[in-house]
Short mmCIF file of N, CA and C and ligand atoms in Angstrom, two decimals:
data_model
loop_
_atom_site.label_atom_id
_atom_site.label_comp_id
_atom_site.label_asym_id
_atom_site.label_seq_id
_atom_site.Cartn_x
_atom_site.Cartn_y
_atom_site.Cartn_z
N MET A 1 53.01 -31.02 266.36
CA MET A 1 53.56 -29.85 267.06
C MET A 1 53.22 -29.91 268.56
N ILE A 2 51.93 -30.04 268.92
CA ILE A 2 51.65 -29.99 270.37
C ILE A 2 52.21 -31.24 271.05
N GLY A 3 52.72 -31.01 272.26
CA GLY A 3 53.27 -32.10 273.07
C GLY A 3 52.36 -32.39 274.25
N ASN A 4 52.95 -32.56 275.41
CA ASN A 4 52.18 -32.90 276.62
C ASN A 4 51.03 -31.93 276.87
N LEU A 5 49.95 -32.46 277.41
CA LEU A 5 48.94 -31.61 278.02
C LEU A 5 49.54 -31.14 279.34
N ASN A 6 49.85 -29.85 279.44
CA ASN A 6 50.51 -29.36 280.66
C ASN A 6 49.48 -29.07 281.73
N HIS A 7 48.43 -28.31 281.37
CA HIS A 7 47.41 -28.03 282.39
C HIS A 7 46.06 -27.66 281.76
N VAL A 8 45.05 -27.81 282.60
CA VAL A 8 43.72 -27.31 282.26
C VAL A 8 43.48 -26.09 283.13
N GLY A 9 43.23 -24.96 282.50
CA GLY A 9 42.99 -23.73 283.24
C GLY A 9 41.54 -23.66 283.70
N VAL A 10 41.35 -23.44 285.00
CA VAL A 10 40.00 -23.32 285.57
C VAL A 10 39.88 -21.93 286.19
N ALA A 11 39.01 -21.10 285.63
CA ALA A 11 38.78 -19.76 286.18
C ALA A 11 37.85 -19.88 287.38
N THR A 12 38.16 -19.11 288.41
CA THR A 12 37.36 -19.15 289.63
C THR A 12 37.30 -17.76 290.25
N PRO A 13 36.16 -17.45 290.90
CA PRO A 13 36.12 -16.18 291.63
C PRO A 13 36.94 -16.23 292.92
N SER A 14 37.27 -17.46 293.36
CA SER A 14 38.02 -17.61 294.62
C SER A 14 38.89 -18.85 294.58
N ILE A 15 40.18 -18.66 294.48
CA ILE A 15 41.11 -19.79 294.53
C ILE A 15 40.95 -20.54 295.85
N ALA A 16 40.76 -19.79 296.94
CA ALA A 16 40.63 -20.42 298.27
C ALA A 16 39.45 -21.39 298.28
N GLU A 17 38.32 -20.98 297.71
CA GLU A 17 37.14 -21.86 297.68
C GLU A 17 37.40 -23.06 296.76
N SER A 18 38.06 -22.81 295.63
CA SER A 18 38.31 -23.92 294.69
C SER A 18 39.28 -24.93 295.28
N ILE A 19 40.25 -24.46 296.07
CA ILE A 19 41.17 -25.40 296.73
C ILE A 19 40.39 -26.34 297.63
N LYS A 20 39.40 -25.82 298.37
CA LYS A 20 38.59 -26.68 299.25
C LYS A 20 37.90 -27.77 298.43
N LEU A 21 37.38 -27.41 297.26
CA LEU A 21 36.71 -28.40 296.41
C LEU A 21 37.69 -29.48 295.98
N TYR A 22 38.83 -29.07 295.45
CA TYR A 22 39.76 -30.08 294.90
C TYR A 22 40.41 -30.90 296.02
N ARG A 23 40.64 -30.28 297.18
CA ARG A 23 41.30 -30.99 298.30
C ARG A 23 40.29 -31.85 299.07
N ASP A 24 39.18 -31.22 299.50
CA ASP A 24 38.28 -31.88 300.45
C ASP A 24 37.25 -32.78 299.77
N VAL A 25 36.87 -32.42 298.52
CA VAL A 25 35.87 -33.23 297.83
C VAL A 25 36.53 -34.20 296.85
N LEU A 26 37.49 -33.68 296.09
CA LEU A 26 38.11 -34.53 295.06
C LEU A 26 39.38 -35.21 295.53
N GLY A 27 39.86 -34.88 296.73
CA GLY A 27 40.98 -35.62 297.30
C GLY A 27 42.34 -35.29 296.72
N ALA A 28 42.48 -34.11 296.14
CA ALA A 28 43.81 -33.71 295.63
C ALA A 28 44.76 -33.58 296.81
N THR A 29 45.99 -34.06 296.60
CA THR A 29 46.93 -34.01 297.72
C THR A 29 48.12 -33.09 297.46
N LYS A 30 48.36 -32.74 296.22
CA LYS A 30 49.53 -31.90 295.92
C LYS A 30 49.03 -30.55 295.42
N ILE A 31 48.87 -29.63 296.34
CA ILE A 31 48.32 -28.30 296.04
C ILE A 31 49.41 -27.26 296.25
N GLY A 32 49.72 -26.55 295.19
CA GLY A 32 50.78 -25.56 295.27
C GLY A 32 50.37 -24.33 296.06
N GLU A 33 51.34 -23.54 296.42
CA GLU A 33 51.09 -22.26 297.10
C GLU A 33 50.57 -21.26 296.06
N PRO A 34 49.41 -20.65 296.30
CA PRO A 34 48.94 -19.65 295.34
C PRO A 34 49.95 -18.51 295.19
N PHE A 35 50.00 -17.95 293.99
CA PHE A 35 50.93 -16.83 293.76
C PHE A 35 50.32 -15.86 292.77
N ASP A 36 50.79 -14.62 292.81
CA ASP A 36 50.28 -13.57 291.92
C ASP A 36 51.10 -13.53 290.64
N LEU A 37 50.41 -13.29 289.55
CA LEU A 37 51.08 -13.11 288.25
C LEU A 37 50.50 -11.83 287.64
N PRO A 38 50.83 -10.67 288.24
CA PRO A 38 50.21 -9.40 287.81
C PRO A 38 50.42 -9.10 286.33
N ALA A 39 51.53 -9.51 285.78
CA ALA A 39 51.79 -9.22 284.36
C ALA A 39 50.77 -9.93 283.47
N GLN A 40 50.18 -11.00 283.99
CA GLN A 40 49.17 -11.74 283.21
C GLN A 40 47.77 -11.52 283.78
N GLY A 41 47.66 -10.69 284.80
CA GLY A 41 46.35 -10.31 285.33
C GLY A 41 45.64 -11.38 286.13
N VAL A 42 46.41 -12.34 286.66
CA VAL A 42 45.78 -13.42 287.42
C VAL A 42 46.55 -13.78 288.68
N LYS A 43 45.83 -14.37 289.61
CA LYS A 43 46.43 -15.11 290.72
C LYS A 43 46.34 -16.57 290.30
N VAL A 44 47.32 -17.37 290.68
CA VAL A 44 47.43 -18.74 290.16
C VAL A 44 47.66 -19.72 291.30
N CYS A 45 47.09 -20.92 291.16
CA CYS A 45 47.41 -22.02 292.08
C CYS A 45 47.39 -23.30 291.25
N PHE A 46 48.51 -24.05 291.30
CA PHE A 46 48.57 -25.31 290.55
C PHE A 46 48.22 -26.47 291.48
N ILE A 47 47.36 -27.34 290.97
CA ILE A 47 47.01 -28.58 291.66
C ILE A 47 47.52 -29.73 290.80
N ASP A 48 48.40 -30.55 291.38
CA ASP A 48 49.03 -31.62 290.58
C ASP A 48 48.17 -32.87 290.53
N THR A 49 48.15 -33.50 289.36
CA THR A 49 47.67 -34.87 289.24
C THR A 49 48.86 -35.66 288.72
N PRO A 50 48.76 -36.97 288.65
CA PRO A 50 49.93 -37.74 288.18
C PRO A 50 50.40 -37.37 286.78
N THR A 51 49.51 -36.87 285.93
CA THR A 51 49.93 -36.66 284.53
C THR A 51 49.80 -35.21 284.06
N ALA A 52 49.11 -34.36 284.80
CA ALA A 52 48.94 -32.97 284.35
C ALA A 52 48.50 -32.14 285.56
N GLN A 53 48.29 -30.85 285.32
CA GLN A 53 47.89 -29.99 286.43
C GLN A 53 46.54 -29.33 286.15
N ILE A 54 45.90 -28.97 287.22
CA ILE A 54 44.80 -28.02 287.15
C ILE A 54 45.40 -26.66 287.52
N GLU A 55 45.18 -25.67 286.68
CA GLU A 55 45.66 -24.33 286.98
C GLU A 55 44.45 -23.48 287.39
N LEU A 56 44.32 -23.24 288.68
CA LEU A 56 43.25 -22.37 289.17
C LEU A 56 43.69 -20.93 288.93
N ILE A 57 42.83 -20.15 288.29
CA ILE A 57 43.16 -18.74 288.03
C ILE A 57 42.02 -17.85 288.51
N GLU A 58 42.40 -16.79 289.23
CA GLU A 58 41.48 -15.81 289.79
C GLU A 58 41.94 -14.44 289.31
N PRO A 59 41.01 -13.52 289.03
CA PRO A 59 41.44 -12.20 288.55
C PRO A 59 42.40 -11.53 289.52
N TYR A 60 43.48 -10.96 289.01
CA TYR A 60 44.40 -10.21 289.87
C TYR A 60 43.81 -8.84 290.19
N ASP A 61 43.16 -8.27 289.17
CA ASP A 61 42.46 -6.98 289.35
C ASP A 61 41.38 -6.87 288.29
N ASP A 62 40.72 -5.71 288.23
CA ASP A 62 39.56 -5.65 287.32
C ASP A 62 39.95 -5.44 285.86
N THR A 63 41.26 -5.48 285.58
CA THR A 63 41.69 -5.45 284.16
C THR A 63 42.07 -6.85 283.69
N SER A 64 41.83 -7.85 284.54
CA SER A 64 42.23 -9.22 284.21
C SER A 64 41.55 -9.71 282.92
N PRO A 65 42.25 -10.50 282.10
CA PRO A 65 41.62 -11.05 280.88
C PRO A 65 40.53 -12.08 281.17
N ILE A 66 40.37 -12.48 282.43
CA ILE A 66 39.32 -13.45 282.72
C ILE A 66 38.07 -12.82 283.33
N ILE A 67 38.06 -11.49 283.42
CA ILE A 67 36.89 -10.79 283.97
C ILE A 67 35.65 -11.09 283.12
N GLY A 68 35.80 -11.01 281.80
CA GLY A 68 34.65 -11.25 280.91
C GLY A 68 34.11 -12.66 281.06
N PHE A 69 35.05 -13.61 281.18
CA PHE A 69 34.65 -15.02 281.31
C PHE A 69 33.86 -15.22 282.60
N LEU A 70 34.34 -14.62 283.71
CA LEU A 70 33.65 -14.80 285.00
C LEU A 70 32.33 -14.04 285.05
N ALA A 71 32.24 -12.96 284.24
CA ALA A 71 30.94 -12.25 284.20
C ALA A 71 29.89 -13.16 283.58
N LYS A 72 30.32 -13.97 282.61
CA LYS A 72 29.40 -14.91 281.96
C LYS A 72 29.26 -16.20 282.76
N ASN A 73 30.25 -16.51 283.55
CA ASN A 73 30.28 -17.77 284.34
C ASN A 73 30.63 -17.43 285.78
N PRO A 74 29.69 -16.83 286.52
CA PRO A 74 30.01 -16.31 287.86
C PRO A 74 30.59 -17.33 288.83
N LYS A 75 30.25 -18.61 288.64
CA LYS A 75 30.80 -19.62 289.56
C LYS A 75 32.15 -20.17 289.07
N GLY A 76 32.59 -19.67 287.91
CA GLY A 76 33.84 -20.14 287.33
C GLY A 76 33.59 -21.23 286.30
N GLY A 77 34.68 -21.80 285.79
CA GLY A 77 34.52 -22.86 284.81
C GLY A 77 35.81 -23.16 284.08
N GLN A 78 35.72 -24.19 283.22
CA GLN A 78 36.91 -24.60 282.46
C GLN A 78 37.26 -23.47 281.50
N HIS A 79 38.45 -22.97 281.56
CA HIS A 79 38.81 -21.74 280.86
C HIS A 79 39.70 -21.98 279.65
N HIS A 80 40.75 -22.79 279.81
CA HIS A 80 41.65 -23.04 278.69
C HIS A 80 42.36 -24.38 278.87
N VAL A 81 42.99 -24.77 277.80
CA VAL A 81 43.80 -25.99 277.81
C VAL A 81 45.20 -25.60 277.36
N CYS A 82 46.21 -26.09 278.05
CA CYS A 82 47.59 -25.71 277.73
C CYS A 82 48.39 -26.93 277.27
N PHE A 83 48.93 -26.79 276.05
CA PHE A 83 49.82 -27.83 275.52
C PHE A 83 51.25 -27.31 275.50
N GLU A 84 52.18 -28.22 275.72
CA GLU A 84 53.60 -27.86 275.64
C GLU A 84 54.08 -27.94 274.19
N VAL A 85 55.01 -27.06 273.86
CA VAL A 85 55.69 -27.12 272.56
C VAL A 85 57.18 -27.00 272.85
N ALA A 86 58.00 -27.56 271.94
CA ALA A 86 59.46 -27.53 272.17
C ALA A 86 60.02 -26.12 272.00
N ASP A 87 59.47 -25.39 271.01
CA ASP A 87 60.03 -24.07 270.67
C ASP A 87 58.86 -23.13 270.38
N ILE A 88 58.60 -22.20 271.28
CA ILE A 88 57.41 -21.35 271.16
C ILE A 88 57.48 -20.48 269.90
N HIS A 89 58.67 -20.04 269.54
CA HIS A 89 58.77 -19.17 268.36
C HIS A 89 58.48 -19.96 267.07
N ALA A 90 58.96 -21.19 267.03
CA ALA A 90 58.65 -22.04 265.86
C ALA A 90 57.14 -22.32 265.83
N ALA A 91 56.54 -22.51 267.00
CA ALA A 91 55.10 -22.78 267.07
C ALA A 91 54.31 -21.57 266.59
N VAL A 92 54.73 -20.38 267.02
CA VAL A 92 54.04 -19.15 266.59
C VAL A 92 54.14 -19.01 265.08
N ALA A 93 55.34 -19.24 264.53
CA ALA A 93 55.52 -19.11 263.08
C ALA A 93 54.63 -20.11 262.34
N GLU A 94 54.54 -21.32 262.88
CA GLU A 94 53.71 -22.34 262.22
C GLU A 94 52.23 -21.96 262.30
N MET A 95 51.80 -21.46 263.44
CA MET A 95 50.39 -21.07 263.57
C MET A 95 50.08 -19.90 262.63
N ARG A 96 50.97 -18.94 262.58
CA ARG A 96 50.75 -17.79 261.69
C ARG A 96 50.69 -18.25 260.23
N ALA A 97 51.58 -19.18 259.88
CA ALA A 97 51.59 -19.69 258.49
C ALA A 97 50.28 -20.39 258.17
N LYS A 98 49.61 -20.90 259.21
CA LYS A 98 48.34 -21.60 259.01
C LYS A 98 47.15 -20.67 259.19
N GLY A 99 47.46 -19.38 259.39
CA GLY A 99 46.39 -18.40 259.48
C GLY A 99 45.71 -18.32 260.83
N VAL A 100 46.35 -18.85 261.86
CA VAL A 100 45.77 -18.84 263.21
C VAL A 100 46.13 -17.53 263.91
N THR A 101 45.14 -16.95 264.60
CA THR A 101 45.35 -15.69 265.32
C THR A 101 46.03 -15.93 266.65
N ILE A 102 47.16 -15.25 266.87
CA ILE A 102 47.82 -15.28 268.18
C ILE A 102 47.26 -14.10 268.97
N LEU A 103 46.75 -14.35 270.14
CA LEU A 103 46.08 -13.30 270.92
C LEU A 103 47.06 -12.30 271.52
N GLY A 104 46.51 -11.15 271.94
CA GLY A 104 47.32 -10.10 272.57
C GLY A 104 48.23 -9.45 271.53
N THR A 105 49.46 -9.18 271.95
CA THR A 105 50.41 -8.51 271.05
C THR A 105 50.90 -9.46 269.95
N GLY A 106 50.60 -10.76 270.16
CA GLY A 106 51.10 -11.75 269.20
C GLY A 106 52.48 -12.26 269.56
N GLU A 107 53.06 -11.65 270.59
CA GLU A 107 54.40 -12.09 271.02
C GLU A 107 54.28 -12.95 272.28
N PRO A 108 55.12 -13.98 272.40
CA PRO A 108 55.08 -14.80 273.63
C PRO A 108 55.37 -13.95 274.86
N ARG A 109 54.71 -14.32 275.95
CA ARG A 109 54.96 -13.66 277.24
C ARG A 109 55.22 -14.75 278.26
N ILE A 110 55.88 -14.37 279.35
CA ILE A 110 56.26 -15.38 280.34
C ILE A 110 55.04 -15.79 281.15
N GLY A 111 54.79 -17.10 281.17
CA GLY A 111 53.62 -17.63 281.87
C GLY A 111 53.92 -18.12 283.27
N ALA A 112 52.97 -18.86 283.81
CA ALA A 112 53.05 -19.25 285.23
C ALA A 112 54.15 -20.27 285.52
N HIS A 113 54.63 -20.94 284.50
CA HIS A 113 55.74 -21.89 284.72
C HIS A 113 57.09 -21.26 284.36
N GLY A 114 57.06 -19.92 284.09
CA GLY A 114 58.31 -19.23 283.85
C GLY A 114 58.87 -19.40 282.46
N THR A 115 58.04 -19.94 281.56
CA THR A 115 58.48 -20.08 280.17
C THR A 115 57.50 -19.30 279.28
N PRO A 116 57.92 -19.00 278.04
CA PRO A 116 57.05 -18.19 277.17
C PRO A 116 55.80 -18.94 276.72
N VAL A 117 54.68 -18.21 276.69
CA VAL A 117 53.39 -18.78 276.28
C VAL A 117 52.71 -17.85 275.29
N VAL A 118 51.83 -18.44 274.48
CA VAL A 118 50.90 -17.66 273.66
C VAL A 118 49.52 -18.31 273.78
N PHE A 119 48.50 -17.54 273.36
CA PHE A 119 47.13 -18.04 273.36
C PHE A 119 46.55 -17.96 271.96
N LEU A 120 45.79 -18.96 271.59
CA LEU A 120 45.15 -19.01 270.27
C LEU A 120 43.65 -18.81 270.46
N HIS A 121 43.07 -17.97 269.60
CA HIS A 121 41.68 -17.56 269.83
C HIS A 121 40.71 -18.74 269.75
N PRO A 122 39.80 -18.82 270.74
CA PRO A 122 38.85 -19.94 270.76
C PRO A 122 37.99 -20.04 269.51
N LYS A 123 37.77 -18.89 268.89
CA LYS A 123 36.92 -18.91 267.69
C LYS A 123 37.57 -19.69 266.55
N GLU A 124 38.89 -19.84 266.59
CA GLU A 124 39.58 -20.59 265.53
C GLU A 124 40.01 -21.97 266.01
N MET A 125 39.71 -22.28 267.27
CA MET A 125 40.17 -23.53 267.87
C MET A 125 38.98 -24.39 268.33
N GLY A 126 37.92 -24.34 267.57
CA GLY A 126 36.77 -25.19 267.92
C GLY A 126 36.11 -24.80 269.23
N GLY A 127 36.23 -23.50 269.58
CA GLY A 127 35.55 -23.05 270.80
C GLY A 127 36.37 -23.22 272.07
N VAL A 128 37.63 -23.66 271.90
CA VAL A 128 38.49 -23.87 273.09
C VAL A 128 39.63 -22.86 273.06
N LEU A 129 39.81 -22.14 274.15
CA LEU A 129 40.98 -21.26 274.28
C LEU A 129 42.20 -22.15 274.49
N ILE A 130 43.12 -22.07 273.55
CA ILE A 130 44.32 -22.94 273.59
C ILE A 130 45.52 -22.10 273.99
N GLU A 131 46.25 -22.58 274.98
CA GLU A 131 47.52 -21.97 275.37
C GLU A 131 48.64 -22.89 274.92
N LEU A 132 49.64 -22.32 274.30
CA LEU A 132 50.86 -23.06 273.96
C LEU A 132 51.96 -22.55 274.88
N MET A 133 52.68 -23.48 275.47
CA MET A 133 53.69 -23.13 276.48
C MET A 133 54.99 -23.86 276.14
N GLU A 134 56.09 -23.11 276.12
CA GLU A 134 57.36 -23.77 275.82
C GLU A 134 57.76 -24.65 277.00
N THR A 135 58.11 -25.89 276.69
CA THR A 135 58.51 -26.82 277.75
C THR A 135 59.72 -26.29 278.49
N PRO A 136 59.67 -26.29 279.83
CA PRO A 136 60.86 -25.83 280.58
C PRO A 136 62.12 -26.58 280.15
N LYS A 137 63.19 -25.84 279.99
CA LYS A 137 64.47 -26.50 279.65
C LYS A 137 64.80 -27.51 280.75
N GLY A 138 65.26 -28.68 280.35
CA GLY A 138 65.56 -29.70 281.35
C GLY A 138 64.29 -30.36 281.85
N GLY A 139 63.16 -30.14 281.15
CA GLY A 139 61.94 -30.86 281.52
C GLY A 139 61.33 -30.30 282.79
N HIS A 140 60.62 -31.16 283.49
CA HIS A 140 59.85 -30.66 284.65
C HIS A 140 60.60 -30.85 285.97
C1 LIG B 1 49.66 -16.83 281.17
C2 LIG B 1 49.52 -17.14 282.61
C3 LIG B 1 48.80 -18.46 282.87
C4 LIG B 1 49.67 -19.61 282.40
O1 LIG B 1 49.15 -20.74 282.23
O2 LIG B 1 50.89 -19.39 282.28
C5 LIG B 1 47.43 -18.49 282.22
O3 LIG B 1 47.00 -19.39 281.55
S1 LIG B 1 46.54 -17.08 282.50
C6 LIG B 1 45.00 -17.32 281.61
C7 LIG B 1 44.32 -15.99 281.47
N1 LIG B 1 44.85 -15.26 280.32
C8 LIG B 1 44.24 -15.38 279.11
O4 LIG B 1 43.23 -16.05 278.96
C9 LIG B 1 44.88 -14.60 277.98
C10 LIG B 1 44.19 -14.91 276.65
N2 LIG B 1 42.77 -14.62 276.73
C11 LIG B 1 42.24 -13.52 276.11
O5 LIG B 1 42.90 -12.75 275.45
C12 LIG B 1 40.74 -13.31 276.33
O6 LIG B 1 40.31 -14.08 277.45
C13 LIG B 1 39.87 -13.72 275.09
C14 LIG B 1 40.25 -12.83 273.91
C15 LIG B 1 40.05 -15.18 274.75
C16 LIG B 1 38.42 -13.49 275.46
O7 LIG B 1 38.31 -12.20 275.97
P1 LIG B 1 36.86 -11.68 276.47
O8 LIG B 1 36.18 -12.74 277.27
O9 LIG B 1 37.04 -10.35 277.10
O10 LIG B 1 36.18 -11.46 275.06
P2 LIG B 1 34.74 -11.83 274.60
O11 LIG B 1 33.82 -11.95 275.76
O12 LIG B 1 34.42 -10.87 273.52
O13 LIG B 1 34.91 -13.31 273.96
C17 LIG B 1 35.11 -13.43 272.57
C18 LIG B 1 34.48 -14.76 272.19
O14 LIG B 1 35.31 -15.81 272.73
C19 LIG B 1 34.55 -16.59 273.64
N3 LIG B 1 35.43 -16.91 274.75
C20 LIG B 1 35.95 -16.05 275.65
N4 LIG B 1 36.73 -16.72 276.54
C21 LIG B 1 36.65 -18.01 276.19
C22 LIG B 1 37.19 -19.23 276.72
N5 LIG B 1 38.00 -19.19 277.81
N6 LIG B 1 36.92 -20.40 276.13
C23 LIG B 1 36.11 -20.44 275.03
N7 LIG B 1 35.54 -19.34 274.46
C24 LIG B 1 35.82 -18.15 275.05
C25 LIG B 1 33.37 -15.74 274.06
O15 LIG B 1 32.30 -16.57 274.45
C26 LIG B 1 33.09 -14.96 272.81
O16 LIG B 1 32.38 -15.80 271.92
P3 LIG B 1 31.06 -15.21 271.23
O17 LIG B 1 30.49 -16.38 270.47
O18 LIG B 1 31.54 -14.06 270.37
O19 LIG B 1 30.20 -14.74 272.37
CO1 LIG B 2 47.39 -21.48 281.63
#
């Protein structure tokens, strides 16, 4: 079912500071323009590598779903892993049939790449918060 590794989500208290790390220390050259995703409670910045992205996420406000994570990890940290799926609704049905908990309302919501996403609880995924994201039509 899972396809490409689309991105690794990295929670940070400051996207601006994290950009300096990835650009000036790690030599990243393709850094997207940060943007707000209030519906998902985060500010986002994608950093491209040849095969996948780093998704820097910062709380949009104090209701953000990453507030708890940053309270435990004040300097930030690896937050989630996102895999692509061909059909998010088929993926949700398959996960439900296997007894996996879909987080939130359980319904896909539009993510940072403009396609529907869901999250699977880390407690059922070996301690890793897993995001499933429908591959953009027409690829990348
Ligand atoms: C969608 C836009 C964008 C995109 O790519 O398109 C994004 O990816 S935005 C990413 C931010 N949004 C989300 O993460 C939505 C889904 N997440 C959640 O619903 C919560 O973060 C949740 C439920 C995973 C955790 O919420 P919270 O931290 O408030 O709850 P707890 O502190 O009670 O944690 C419960 C339990 O899970 C462990 N935990 C929490 N976060 C993570 C994590 N990122 N990775 C691994 N484990 C995590 C936490 O330690 C607790 O474990 P316990 O043993 O009970 O202490
Ligand atoms: Co993500």
